[in-house]
XYZ file of N, CA and C in Angstrom:
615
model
N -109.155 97.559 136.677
C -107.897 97.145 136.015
C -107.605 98.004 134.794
N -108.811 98.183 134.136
C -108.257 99.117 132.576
C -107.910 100.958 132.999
N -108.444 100.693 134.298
C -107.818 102.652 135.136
C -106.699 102.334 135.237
N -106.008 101.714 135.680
C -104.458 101.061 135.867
C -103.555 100.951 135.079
N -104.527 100.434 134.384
C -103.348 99.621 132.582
C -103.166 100.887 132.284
N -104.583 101.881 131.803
C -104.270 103.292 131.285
C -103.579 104.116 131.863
N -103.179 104.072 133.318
C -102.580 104.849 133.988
C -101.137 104.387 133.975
N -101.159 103.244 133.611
C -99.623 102.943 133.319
C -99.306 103.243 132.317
N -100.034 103.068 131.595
C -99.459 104.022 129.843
C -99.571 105.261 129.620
N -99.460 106.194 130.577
C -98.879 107.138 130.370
C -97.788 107.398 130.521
N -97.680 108.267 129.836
C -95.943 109.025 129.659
C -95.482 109.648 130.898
N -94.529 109.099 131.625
C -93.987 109.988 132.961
C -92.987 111.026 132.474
N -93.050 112.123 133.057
C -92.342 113.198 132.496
C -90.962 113.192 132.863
N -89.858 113.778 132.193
C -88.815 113.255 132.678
C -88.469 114.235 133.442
N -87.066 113.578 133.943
C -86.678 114.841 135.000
C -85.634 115.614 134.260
N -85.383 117.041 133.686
C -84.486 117.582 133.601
C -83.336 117.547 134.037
N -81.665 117.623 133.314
C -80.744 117.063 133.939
C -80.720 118.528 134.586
N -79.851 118.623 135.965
C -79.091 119.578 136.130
C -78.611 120.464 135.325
N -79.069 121.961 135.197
C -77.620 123.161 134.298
C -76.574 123.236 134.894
N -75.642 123.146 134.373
C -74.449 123.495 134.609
C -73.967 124.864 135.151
N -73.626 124.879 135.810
C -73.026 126.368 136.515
C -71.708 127.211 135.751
N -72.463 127.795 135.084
C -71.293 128.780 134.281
C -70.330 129.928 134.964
N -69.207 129.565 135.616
C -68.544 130.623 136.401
C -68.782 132.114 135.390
N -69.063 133.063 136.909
C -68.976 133.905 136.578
C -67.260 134.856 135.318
N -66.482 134.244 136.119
C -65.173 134.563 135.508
C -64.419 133.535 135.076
N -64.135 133.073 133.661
C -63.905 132.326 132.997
C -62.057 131.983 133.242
N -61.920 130.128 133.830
C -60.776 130.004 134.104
C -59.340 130.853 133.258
N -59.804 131.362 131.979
C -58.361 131.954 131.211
C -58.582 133.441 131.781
N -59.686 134.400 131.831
C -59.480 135.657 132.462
C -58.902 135.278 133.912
N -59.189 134.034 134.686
C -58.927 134.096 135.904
C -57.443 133.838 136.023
N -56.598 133.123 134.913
C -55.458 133.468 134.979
C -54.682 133.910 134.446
N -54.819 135.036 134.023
C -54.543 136.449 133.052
C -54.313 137.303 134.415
N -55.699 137.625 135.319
C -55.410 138.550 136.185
C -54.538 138.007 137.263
N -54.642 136.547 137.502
C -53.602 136.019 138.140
C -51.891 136.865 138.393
N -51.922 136.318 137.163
C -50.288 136.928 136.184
C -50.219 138.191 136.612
N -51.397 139.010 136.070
C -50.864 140.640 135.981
C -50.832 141.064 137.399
N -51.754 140.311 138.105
C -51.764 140.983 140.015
C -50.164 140.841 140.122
N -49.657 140.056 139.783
C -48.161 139.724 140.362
C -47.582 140.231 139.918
N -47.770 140.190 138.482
C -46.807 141.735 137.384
C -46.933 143.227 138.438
N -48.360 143.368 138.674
C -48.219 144.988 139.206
C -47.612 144.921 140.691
N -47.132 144.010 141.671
C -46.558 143.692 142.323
C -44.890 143.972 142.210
N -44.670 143.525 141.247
C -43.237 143.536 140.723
C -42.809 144.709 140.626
N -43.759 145.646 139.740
C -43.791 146.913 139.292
C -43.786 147.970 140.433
N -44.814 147.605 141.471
C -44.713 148.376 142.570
C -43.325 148.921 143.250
N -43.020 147.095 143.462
C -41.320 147.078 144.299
C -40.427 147.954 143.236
N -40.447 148.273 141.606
C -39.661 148.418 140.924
C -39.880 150.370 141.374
N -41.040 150.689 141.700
C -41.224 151.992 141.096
C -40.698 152.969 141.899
N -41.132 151.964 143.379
C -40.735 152.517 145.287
C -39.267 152.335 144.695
N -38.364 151.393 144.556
C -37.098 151.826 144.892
C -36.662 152.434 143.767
N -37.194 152.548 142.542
C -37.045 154.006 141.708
C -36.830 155.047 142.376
N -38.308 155.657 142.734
C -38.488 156.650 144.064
C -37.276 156.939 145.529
N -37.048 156.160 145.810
C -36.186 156.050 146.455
C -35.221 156.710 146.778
N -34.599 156.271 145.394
C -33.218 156.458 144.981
C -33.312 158.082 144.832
N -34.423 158.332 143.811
C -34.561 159.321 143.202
C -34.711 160.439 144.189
N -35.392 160.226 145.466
C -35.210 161.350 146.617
C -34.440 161.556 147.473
N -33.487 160.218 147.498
C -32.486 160.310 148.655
C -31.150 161.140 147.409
N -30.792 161.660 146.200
C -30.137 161.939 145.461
C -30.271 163.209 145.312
N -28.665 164.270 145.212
C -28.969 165.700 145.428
C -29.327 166.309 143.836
N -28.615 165.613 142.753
C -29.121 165.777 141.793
C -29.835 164.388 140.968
N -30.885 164.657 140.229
C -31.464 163.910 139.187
C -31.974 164.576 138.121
N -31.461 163.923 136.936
C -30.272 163.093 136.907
C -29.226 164.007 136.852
N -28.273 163.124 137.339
C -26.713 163.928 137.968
C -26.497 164.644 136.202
N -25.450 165.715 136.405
C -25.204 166.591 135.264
C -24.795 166.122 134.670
N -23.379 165.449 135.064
C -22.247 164.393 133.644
C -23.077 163.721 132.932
N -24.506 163.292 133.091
C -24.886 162.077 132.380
C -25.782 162.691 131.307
N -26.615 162.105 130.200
C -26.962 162.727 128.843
C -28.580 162.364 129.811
N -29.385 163.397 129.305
C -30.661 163.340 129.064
C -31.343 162.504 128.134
N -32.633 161.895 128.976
C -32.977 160.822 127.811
C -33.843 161.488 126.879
N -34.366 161.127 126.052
C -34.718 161.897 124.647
C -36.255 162.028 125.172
N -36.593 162.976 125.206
C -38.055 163.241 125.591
C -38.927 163.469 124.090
N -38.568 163.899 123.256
C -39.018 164.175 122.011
C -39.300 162.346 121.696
N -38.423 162.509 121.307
C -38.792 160.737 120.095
C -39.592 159.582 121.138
N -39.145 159.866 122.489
C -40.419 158.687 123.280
C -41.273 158.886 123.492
N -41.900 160.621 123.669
C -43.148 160.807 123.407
C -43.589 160.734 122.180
N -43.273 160.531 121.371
C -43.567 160.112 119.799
C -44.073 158.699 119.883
N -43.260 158.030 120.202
C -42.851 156.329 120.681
C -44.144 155.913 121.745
N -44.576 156.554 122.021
C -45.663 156.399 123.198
C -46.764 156.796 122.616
N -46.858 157.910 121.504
C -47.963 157.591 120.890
C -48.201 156.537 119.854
N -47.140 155.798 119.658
C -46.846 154.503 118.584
C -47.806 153.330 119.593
N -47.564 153.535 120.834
C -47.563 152.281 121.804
C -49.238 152.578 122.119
N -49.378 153.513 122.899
C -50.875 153.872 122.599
C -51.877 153.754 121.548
N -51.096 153.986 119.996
C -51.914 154.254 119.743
C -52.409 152.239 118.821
N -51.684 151.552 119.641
C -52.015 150.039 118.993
C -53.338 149.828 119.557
N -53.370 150.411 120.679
C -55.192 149.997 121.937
C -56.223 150.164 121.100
N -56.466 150.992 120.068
C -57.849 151.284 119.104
C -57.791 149.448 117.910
N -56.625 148.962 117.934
C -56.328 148.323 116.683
C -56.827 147.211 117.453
N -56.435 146.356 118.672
C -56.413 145.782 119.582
C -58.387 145.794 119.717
N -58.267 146.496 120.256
C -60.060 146.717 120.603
C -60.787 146.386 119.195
N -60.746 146.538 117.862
C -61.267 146.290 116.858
C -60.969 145.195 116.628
N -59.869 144.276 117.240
C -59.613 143.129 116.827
C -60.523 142.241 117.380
N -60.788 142.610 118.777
C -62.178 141.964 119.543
C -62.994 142.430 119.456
N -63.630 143.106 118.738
C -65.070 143.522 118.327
C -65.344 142.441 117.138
N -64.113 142.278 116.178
C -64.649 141.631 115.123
C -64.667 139.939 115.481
N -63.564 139.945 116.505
C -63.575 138.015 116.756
C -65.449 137.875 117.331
N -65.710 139.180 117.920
C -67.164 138.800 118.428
C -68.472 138.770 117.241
N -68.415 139.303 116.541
C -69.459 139.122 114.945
C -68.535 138.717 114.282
N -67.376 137.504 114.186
C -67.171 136.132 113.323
C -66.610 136.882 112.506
N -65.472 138.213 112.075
C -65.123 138.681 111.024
C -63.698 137.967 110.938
N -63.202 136.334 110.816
C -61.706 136.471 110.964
C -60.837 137.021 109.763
N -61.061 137.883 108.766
C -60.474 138.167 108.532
C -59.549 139.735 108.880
N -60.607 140.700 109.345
C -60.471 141.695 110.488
C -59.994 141.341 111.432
N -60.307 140.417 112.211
C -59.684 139.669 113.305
C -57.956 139.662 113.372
N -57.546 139.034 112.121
C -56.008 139.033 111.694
C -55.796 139.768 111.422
N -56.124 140.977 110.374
C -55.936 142.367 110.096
C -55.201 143.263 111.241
N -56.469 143.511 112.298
C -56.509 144.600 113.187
C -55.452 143.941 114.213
N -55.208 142.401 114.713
C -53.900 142.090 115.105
C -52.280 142.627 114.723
N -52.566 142.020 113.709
C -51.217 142.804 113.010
C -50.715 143.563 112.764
N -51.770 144.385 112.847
C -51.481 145.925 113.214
C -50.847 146.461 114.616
N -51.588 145.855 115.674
C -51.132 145.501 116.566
C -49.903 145.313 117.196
N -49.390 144.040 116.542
C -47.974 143.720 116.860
C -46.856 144.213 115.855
N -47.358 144.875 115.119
C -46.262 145.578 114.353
C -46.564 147.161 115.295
N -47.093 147.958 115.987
C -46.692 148.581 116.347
C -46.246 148.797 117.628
N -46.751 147.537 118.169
C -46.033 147.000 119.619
C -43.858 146.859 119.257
N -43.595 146.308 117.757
C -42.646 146.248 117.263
C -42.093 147.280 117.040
N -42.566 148.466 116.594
C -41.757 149.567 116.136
C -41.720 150.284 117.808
N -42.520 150.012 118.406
C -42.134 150.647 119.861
C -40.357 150.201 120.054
N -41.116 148.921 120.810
C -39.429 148.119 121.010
C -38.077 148.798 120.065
N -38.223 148.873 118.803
C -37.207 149.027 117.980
C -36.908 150.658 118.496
N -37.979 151.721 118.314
C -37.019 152.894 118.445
C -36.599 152.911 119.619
N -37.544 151.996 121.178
C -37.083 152.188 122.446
C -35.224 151.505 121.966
N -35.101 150.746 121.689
C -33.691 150.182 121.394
C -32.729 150.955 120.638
N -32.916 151.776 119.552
C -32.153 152.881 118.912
C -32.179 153.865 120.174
N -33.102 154.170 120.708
C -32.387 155.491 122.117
C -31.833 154.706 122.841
N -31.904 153.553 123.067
C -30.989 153.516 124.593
C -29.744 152.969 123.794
N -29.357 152.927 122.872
C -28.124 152.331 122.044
C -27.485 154.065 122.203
N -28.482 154.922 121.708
C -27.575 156.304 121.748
C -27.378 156.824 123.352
N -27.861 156.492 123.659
C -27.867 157.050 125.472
C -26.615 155.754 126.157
N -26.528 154.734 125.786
C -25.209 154.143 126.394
C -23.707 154.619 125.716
N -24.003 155.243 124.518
C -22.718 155.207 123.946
C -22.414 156.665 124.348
N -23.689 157.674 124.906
C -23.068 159.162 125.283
C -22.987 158.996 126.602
N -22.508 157.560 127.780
C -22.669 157.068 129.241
C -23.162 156.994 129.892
N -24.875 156.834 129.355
C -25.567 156.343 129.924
C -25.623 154.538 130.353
N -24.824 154.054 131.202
C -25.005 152.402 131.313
C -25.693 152.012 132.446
N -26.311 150.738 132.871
C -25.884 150.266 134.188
C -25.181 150.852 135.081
N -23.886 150.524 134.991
C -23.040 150.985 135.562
C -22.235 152.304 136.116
N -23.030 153.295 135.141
C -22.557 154.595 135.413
C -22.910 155.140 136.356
N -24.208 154.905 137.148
C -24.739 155.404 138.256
C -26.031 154.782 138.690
N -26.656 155.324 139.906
C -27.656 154.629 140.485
C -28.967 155.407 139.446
N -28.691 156.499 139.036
C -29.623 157.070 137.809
C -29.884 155.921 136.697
N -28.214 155.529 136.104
C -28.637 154.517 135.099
C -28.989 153.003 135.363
N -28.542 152.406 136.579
C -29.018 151.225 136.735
C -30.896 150.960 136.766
N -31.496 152.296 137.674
C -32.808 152.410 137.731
C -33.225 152.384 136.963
N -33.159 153.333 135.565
C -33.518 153.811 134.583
C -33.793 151.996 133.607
N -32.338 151.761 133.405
C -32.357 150.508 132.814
C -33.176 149.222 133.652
N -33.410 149.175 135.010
C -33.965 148.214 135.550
C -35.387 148.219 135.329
N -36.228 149.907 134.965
C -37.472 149.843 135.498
C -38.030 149.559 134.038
N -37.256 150.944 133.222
C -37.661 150.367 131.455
C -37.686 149.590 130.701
N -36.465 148.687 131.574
C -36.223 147.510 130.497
C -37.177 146.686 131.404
N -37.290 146.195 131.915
C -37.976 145.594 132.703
C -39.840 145.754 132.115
N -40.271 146.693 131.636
C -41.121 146.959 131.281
C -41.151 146.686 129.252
N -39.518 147.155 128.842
C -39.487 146.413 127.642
C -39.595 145.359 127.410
N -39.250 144.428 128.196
C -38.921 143.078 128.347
C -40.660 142.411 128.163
N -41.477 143.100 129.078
C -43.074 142.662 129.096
C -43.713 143.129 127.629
N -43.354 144.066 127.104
C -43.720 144.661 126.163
C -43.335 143.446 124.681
N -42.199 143.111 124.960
C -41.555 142.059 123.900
C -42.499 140.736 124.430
N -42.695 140.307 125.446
C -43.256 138.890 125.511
C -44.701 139.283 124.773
N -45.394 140.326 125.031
C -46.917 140.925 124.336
C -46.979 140.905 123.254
N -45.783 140.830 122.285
C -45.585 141.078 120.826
C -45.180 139.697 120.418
N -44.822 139.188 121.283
C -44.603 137.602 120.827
C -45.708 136.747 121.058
N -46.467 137.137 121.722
C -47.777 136.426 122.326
C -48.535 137.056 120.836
N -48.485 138.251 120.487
C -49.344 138.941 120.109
C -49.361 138.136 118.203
N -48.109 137.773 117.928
C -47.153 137.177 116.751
C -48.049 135.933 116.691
N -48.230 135.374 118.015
C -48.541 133.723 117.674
C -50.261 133.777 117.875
N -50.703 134.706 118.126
C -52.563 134.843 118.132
C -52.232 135.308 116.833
N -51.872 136.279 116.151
C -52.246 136.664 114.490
C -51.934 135.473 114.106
N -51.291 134.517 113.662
C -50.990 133.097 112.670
C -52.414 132.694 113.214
N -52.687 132.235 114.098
C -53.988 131.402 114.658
C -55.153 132.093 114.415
N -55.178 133.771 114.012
C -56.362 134.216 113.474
C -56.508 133.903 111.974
N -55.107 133.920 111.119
C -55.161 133.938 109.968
C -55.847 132.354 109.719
N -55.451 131.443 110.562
C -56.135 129.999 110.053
C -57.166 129.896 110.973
N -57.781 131.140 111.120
C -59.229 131.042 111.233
C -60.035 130.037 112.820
N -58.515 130.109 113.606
C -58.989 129.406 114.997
C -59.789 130.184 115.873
N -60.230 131.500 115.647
C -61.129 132.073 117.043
C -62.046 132.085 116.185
N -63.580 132.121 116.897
C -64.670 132.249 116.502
C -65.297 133.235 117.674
N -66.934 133.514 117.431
C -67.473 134.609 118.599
C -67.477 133.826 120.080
N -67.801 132.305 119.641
C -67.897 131.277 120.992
C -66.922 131.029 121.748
N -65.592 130.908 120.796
C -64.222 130.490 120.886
C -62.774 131.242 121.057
N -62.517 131.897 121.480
C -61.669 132.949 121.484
C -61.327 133.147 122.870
N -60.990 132.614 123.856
C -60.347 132.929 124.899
C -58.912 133.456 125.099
N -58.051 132.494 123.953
C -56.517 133.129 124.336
C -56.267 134.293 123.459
N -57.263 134.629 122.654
C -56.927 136.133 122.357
C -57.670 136.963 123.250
N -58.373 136.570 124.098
C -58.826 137.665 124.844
C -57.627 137.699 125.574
N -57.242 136.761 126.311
C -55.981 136.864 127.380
C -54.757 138.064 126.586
N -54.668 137.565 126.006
C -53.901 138.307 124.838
C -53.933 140.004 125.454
N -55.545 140.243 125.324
C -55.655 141.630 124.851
C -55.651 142.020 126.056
N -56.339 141.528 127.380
C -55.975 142.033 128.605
C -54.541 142.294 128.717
N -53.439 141.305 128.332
C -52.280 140.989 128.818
C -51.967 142.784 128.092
N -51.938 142.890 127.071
C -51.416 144.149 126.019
C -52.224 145.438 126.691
N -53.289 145.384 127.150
C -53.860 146.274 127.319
C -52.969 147.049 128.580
N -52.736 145.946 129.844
C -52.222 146.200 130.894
C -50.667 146.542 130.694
N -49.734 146.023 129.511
C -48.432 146.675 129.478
C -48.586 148.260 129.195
N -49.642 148.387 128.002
C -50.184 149.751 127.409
C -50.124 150.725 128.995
N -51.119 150.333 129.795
C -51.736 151.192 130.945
C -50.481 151.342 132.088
N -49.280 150.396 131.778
C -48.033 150.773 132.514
C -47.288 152.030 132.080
N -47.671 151.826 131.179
C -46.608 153.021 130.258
C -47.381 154.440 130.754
N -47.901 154.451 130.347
C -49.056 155.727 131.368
C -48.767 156.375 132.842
N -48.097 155.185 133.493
C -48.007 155.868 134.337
C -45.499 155.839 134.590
N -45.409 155.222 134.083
C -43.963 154.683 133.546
C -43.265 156.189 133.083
N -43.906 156.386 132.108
C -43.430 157.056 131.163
C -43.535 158.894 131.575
N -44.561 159.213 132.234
C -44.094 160.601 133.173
C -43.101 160.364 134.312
N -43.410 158.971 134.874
C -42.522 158.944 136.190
C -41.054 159.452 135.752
N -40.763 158.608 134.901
C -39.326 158.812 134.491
C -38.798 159.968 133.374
N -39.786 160.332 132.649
C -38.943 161.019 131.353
C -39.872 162.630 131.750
N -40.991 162.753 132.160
C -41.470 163.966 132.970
C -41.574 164.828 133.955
N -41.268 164.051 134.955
C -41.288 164.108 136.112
C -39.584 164.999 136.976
C-alpha cells in the first residue's frame, strides 16, 4: 500500500499544449500580393493594347502632336526611384525599434512620391495645352490611359504612404508589429518597379 500511496504522489508530467502553426506567408503579405497579381494583370491588358496601337500606326507619335518631355521625366524618375533607398531604411529601422527613423525615412518617402506626381502634372498640363489630349488621337488617349493609370496607383501609394507616417510618428509599429507598413512598402516598391519598365516603353522607345 505505501508503493501505491507513493506512487500516487508523484507528479504526472503534463502534456504540452499543441504549437501553433505559424504560416509560412503572413495573411497581410498574402493580400498585398493578392492586389498587385491583379494590378500586373491590369497593366498587362494596358501595355498589349499600348503595343498595339503603337504597331498597327504608320507614324508614332504622329508629327502634328508635341513630344513628351524626355528631359524633366527622366529627372522625375530619378525623384521616383530614388524614394526606394528611403523606403528600405524605413524598414530596417521599424525592425531594431528606431520609431523615430521609422517616421523620418517615411516622409521622405511620400514627399518624394509627391513631387513625382506634381511635376508628372505640370508636363501633362503643358503637353495638353500644346494638343496633346485624350482626344486628339489614339497616341494621346494611350499615352493618358497607361500613365495616368499608373499615376493614379502612384497617388493611392502616397496616400497610403501619408497615413503609415502619422501612425509611425505615434509610435504604432514596433519590430513584432508592423505589418501594414510592410504592405505599404511592397505596395510602393511594386508602383516603383512599374515605372522601370513604363517609362522606356513610352518616352524611349
Amino acid at each position: 500500500h505505501a508503493m501505491s500511496a507513493g506512487s500516487l504522489a508523484m507528479p504526472r508530467h503534463a502534456v504540452p499544449p499543441p504549437r501553433e502553426r505559424v504560416p509560412v506567408v503572413s495573411n497581410a503579405k498574402l493580400a498585398v500580393v493578392v492586389v498587385i497579381a491583379s494590378e500586373c494583370m491590369l497593366f498587362v491588358g494596358l501595355i498589349g493594347m499600348y503595343m498595339v496601337f503603337r504597331l498597327a500606326a504608320p507614324d508614332w507619335p504622329p508629327a502634328d502632336l508635341p513630344r513628351l518631355p524626355l528631359g524633366i521625366t527622366g529627372l522625375n524618375t530619378l525623384v521616383l526611384f530614388g524614394s526606394v533607398p528611403w523606403m528600405t531604411r524605413a524598414m530596417a529601422a521599424v525592425r531594431r525599434d528606431d520609431g523615430p527613423d521609422v517616421a523620418r525615412n517615411l516622409s521622405f518617402t511620400a514627399l518624394m512620391g509627391a513631387l513625382f506626381l506634381a511635376v508628372q502634372g505640370l508636363e501633362w498640363t503643358r503637353l495638353v495645352r500644346h494638343g496633346l489630349t485624350l482626344g486628339s488621337s489614339i497616341y494621346g488617349a494611350t499615352f493618358y490611359l497607361l500613365i495616368g493609370c499608373h499615376a493614379l496607383h502612384v497617388l493611392i501609394a502616397v496616400l497610403w504612404l501619408a497615413t503609415i507616417t502619422v501612425l509611425a510618428r505615434r509610435g504604432t509599429f514596433t519590430a513584432a508589429r508592423h505589418a501594414p507598413l510592410e504592405m505599404c512598402a511592397i505596395y510602393w516598391y511594386f508602383v516603383c518597379g512599374l515605372w522601370v519598365i513604363l517609362f522606356p516603353l513610352v518616352y524611349l522607345a
